[in-house]
């Protein structure tokens, strides 16, 4: 965080959207937070690098510390679209090799998987009345995606640009997932996908719920810092 310098208009947008969301969700019926599902995309390597904290070891005097793996942008990897809500994981969709994540792909492939999950959980209503929280990436804001969200009976939760610090996938799930996969090695897309699915399923449901409560706290931090970042690397 803090790698992007926010200008006045971006800080103002963060302040405005934080206030809008707090007005709706802060202090309201806790069940309202359960109406929000959130998602984003992240690259996951077949051999995820050892995270910095995983490489910390006790050494005797004179011992040479072991090498710590660092991320290699050329390493084989898969782009995953991952969604969750306050009750647990919703969908994990790998983008096929060679496929660009376009708005059309997001509308035709990704969002139908989200819809399928809710039709199983809520057969009578599906996604109707639910809210979707995602960032301002170009595919998310395409006409095809906006139309699909409308057809699903969902509404978008306002989210300002340059704001990973208030995006649940960024400030919680992706970091947690990659820490868990750190140091593992997967032979193919199938084995990687299974590992992602298993891990998301074993995260306690309470942690998913608390993440949305933390989202509320982070929105308050945006206001306290007058729209600026409140976490710095």
C-alpha positions as a printed Julia matrix, in Angstrom:
233×3 Matrix{Float64}:
   0.0     0.0     0.0
   1.09    3.53   -0.55
   2.8     2.87   -3.91
   0.21    5.05   -5.64
   0.01    8.69   -4.67
  -3.63    9.65   -4.42
  -4.65   12.99   -5.87
  -7.37   15.22   -4.5
 -10.17   13.83   -6.67
  -9.29   10.2    -5.85
  -9.22   10.94   -2.12
 -12.56   12.69   -2.47
 -14.03    9.65   -4.25
 -12.75    7.36   -1.5
 -14.29    9.6     1.15
 -17.63    9.83   -0.63
 -17.97    6.09   -1.27
 -16.87    5.24    2.27
 -19.57    7.52    3.64
 -22.19    6.06    1.28
 -21.41    2.49    2.3
 -21.24    3.29    6.01
 -24.6     5.02    5.85
 -26.11    1.81    4.5
 -24.25   -0.88    6.42
 -22.77    0.49    9.65
 -25.01   -0.13   12.64
 -27.68   -1.8    10.51
 -28.98   -5.33   10.82
 -25.87   -7.59   10.63
 -27.69   -9.71    8.08
 -27.3    -6.89    5.57
 -23.58   -7.63    5.34
 -24.51  -11.2     4.4
 -26.17   -9.8     1.28
 -22.77   -8.76   -0.09
 -20.63  -11.09   -2.18
 -17.21   -9.95   -3.3
 -14.7   -11.15   -5.85
 -11.56  -10.34   -7.75
  -8.79  -11.91   -9.83
  -5.33  -13.04   -8.8
  -2.46  -14.95  -10.4
  -1.44  -18.15   -8.59
   1.75  -19.98   -9.55
   2.12  -23.75   -9.9
   5.02  -23.38   -7.48
   4.02  -20.45   -5.24
   7.09  -18.68   -3.84
   7.95  -18.99   -0.19
   6.54  -15.95    1.55
   9.01  -13.78    3.42
   7.77  -14.79    6.88
   8.0   -18.48    5.91
  11.69  -18.06    5.19
  12.58  -16.97    8.7
  14.61  -19.62   10.5
  16.79  -19.82   13.62
  20.48  -20.04   12.73
  23.5   -21.02   14.72
  26.46  -18.69   14.7
  28.28  -18.96   11.4
  25.43  -20.7     9.55
  24.4   -19.35    6.18
  20.68  -18.56    5.92
  18.77  -20.61    3.33
  17.75  -19.01    0.08
  14.22  -17.62    0.08
  12.2   -18.02   -3.09
  10.98  -14.83   -4.7
   8.19  -14.4    -7.2
   9.13  -14.88  -10.85
   6.72  -13.23  -13.28
   7.75  -15.77  -15.93
   6.82  -18.79  -13.77
   3.83  -20.9   -14.92
   0.66  -19.62  -13.3
  -3.12  -19.48  -13.55
  -5.4   -16.47  -13.3
  -8.2   -17.22  -10.84
 -11.46  -15.35  -10.29
 -12.47  -15.98   -6.69
 -15.67  -14.94   -4.93
 -16.88  -15.23   -1.35
 -19.44  -13.79    1.04
 -19.98  -13.7     4.8
 -20.98  -17.37    4.83
 -18.0   -18.77    2.94
 -16.6   -19.36   -0.55
 -18.9   -18.78   -3.51
 -16.92  -19.63   -6.66
 -13.38  -20.2    -7.92
 -13.05  -19.89  -11.69
  -9.73  -20.49  -13.48
  -9.3   -18.46  -16.66
  -8.37  -20.87  -19.49
  -4.84  -20.71  -20.8
  -4.64  -18.2   -23.62
  -7.93  -16.57  -22.68
  -7.93  -12.86  -21.89
 -10.13  -11.76  -19.01
 -12.53   -9.56  -20.94
 -15.84   -8.13  -19.87
 -17.6   -10.62  -22.14
 -15.79  -13.57  -20.54
 -16.62  -12.2   -17.1
 -20.3   -11.89  -18.04
 -20.6   -15.19  -19.92
 -18.44  -17.48  -17.76
 -17.52  -15.96  -14.4
 -20.79  -14.44  -13.18
 -22.89  -17.49  -14.2
 -20.76  -19.57  -11.8
 -21.61  -17.09   -9.03
 -25.27  -17.33  -10.02
 -25.14  -21.13   -9.96
 -23.88  -21.08   -6.35
 -26.75  -18.92   -5.14
 -29.38  -20.88   -7.03
 -28.3   -23.91   -4.99
 -28.25  -21.97   -1.71
 -31.36  -19.87   -2.42
 -33.45  -21.82   -4.96
 -36.37  -19.38   -4.89
 -34.44  -16.12   -5.21
 -30.93  -16.95   -6.44
 -28.93  -13.74   -6.68
 -31.92  -11.4    -6.63
 -31.51   -8.7    -4.01
 -27.83   -9.43   -3.38
 -24.98   -6.93   -3.73
 -21.68   -7.42   -5.56
 -18.48   -5.72   -4.42
 -15.65   -5.67   -6.92
 -13.05   -3.16   -8.03
 -12.96   -0.87  -11.03
 -10.98   -3.12  -13.36
 -12.04   -2.58  -16.96
 -13.75   -5.99  -17.39
 -15.87   -5.37  -14.27
 -17.17   -2.08  -15.65
 -17.96   -3.24  -19.18
 -21.48   -2.96  -20.57
 -21.8    -6.76  -20.76
 -21.0    -7.15  -17.06
 -23.29   -4.33  -15.97
 -26.12   -5.88  -17.98
 -25.46   -9.35  -16.56
 -25.47   -7.99  -12.99
 -28.79   -6.27  -13.74
 -30.23   -9.49  -15.2
 -29.13  -11.36  -12.05
 -31.1    -8.88   -9.93
 -27.98   -7.69   -8.14
 -26.68   -4.23   -7.32
 -23.08   -3.03   -7.23
 -21.57   -1.78   -3.98
 -19.75    1.52   -4.66
 -15.98    1.02   -4.69
 -13.47    3.79   -5.46
 -10.46    3.41   -7.78
  -6.99    2.68   -6.4
  -8.44    1.17   -3.23
  -7.14   -2.36   -2.55
  -7.03   -1.43    1.16
 -10.84   -1.62    1.26
 -11.25   -4.58   -1.11
 -11.78   -7.78    0.95
 -10.03  -10.02   -1.57
  -6.93   -7.83   -1.47
  -6.69   -7.01    2.22
  -7.59  -10.51    3.41
  -8.32  -13.52    1.21
  -5.61  -13.48   -1.45
  -2.88  -12.83    1.1
  -4.2   -15.66    3.3
  -4.56  -18.08    0.38
  -1.06  -17.45   -0.96
   0.45  -17.79    2.5
  -1.17  -21.23    2.73
   0.05  -22.33   -0.71
   3.53  -20.93   -0.13
   6.26  -23.48   -0.75
   3.92  -26.03   -2.38
   4.32  -27.34   -5.89
   1.49  -28.39   -8.22
   1.82  -30.55  -11.3
  -1.07  -29.08  -13.27
  -4.1   -26.79  -13.23
  -6.29  -29.52  -11.76
  -4.13  -30.15   -8.69
  -3.75  -26.41   -8.12
  -7.5   -25.92   -8.38
  -8.18  -28.69   -5.9
  -5.77  -27.16   -3.39
  -7.44  -23.76   -3.71
 -10.89  -25.28   -3.3
  -9.89  -27.33   -0.24
  -8.27  -24.41    1.51
 -11.16  -22.01    0.94
 -13.54  -24.63    2.32
 -11.59  -25.13    5.56
 -11.36  -21.45    6.48
 -13.76  -21.06    9.43
 -17.05  -19.45    8.39
 -16.61  -16.94   11.18
 -13.51  -15.56    9.44
 -15.49  -14.85    6.3
 -18.12  -13.0     8.32
 -15.54  -11.0    10.27
 -13.89   -9.87    7.05
 -16.97   -7.83    6.18
 -16.97   -6.37    9.68
 -13.34   -5.41    9.08
 -14.41   -3.84    5.79
 -16.66   -1.52    7.82
 -13.71   -0.64   10.09
 -11.54    0.08    7.07
 -14.17    2.38    5.6
 -14.04    4.31    8.86
 -10.26    4.47    8.51
 -10.65    6.01    5.05
 -12.68    8.79    6.65
 -10.24    9.18    9.56
  -7.37    9.58    7.08
  -9.39   12.0     4.93
  -9.4     9.68    1.94
  -5.71    8.84    2.03
  -4.26    5.36    2.46
  -4.16    4.24    6.08
  -1.7     1.38    5.48
   1.76    1.98    4.13
   4.41   -0.47    2.94
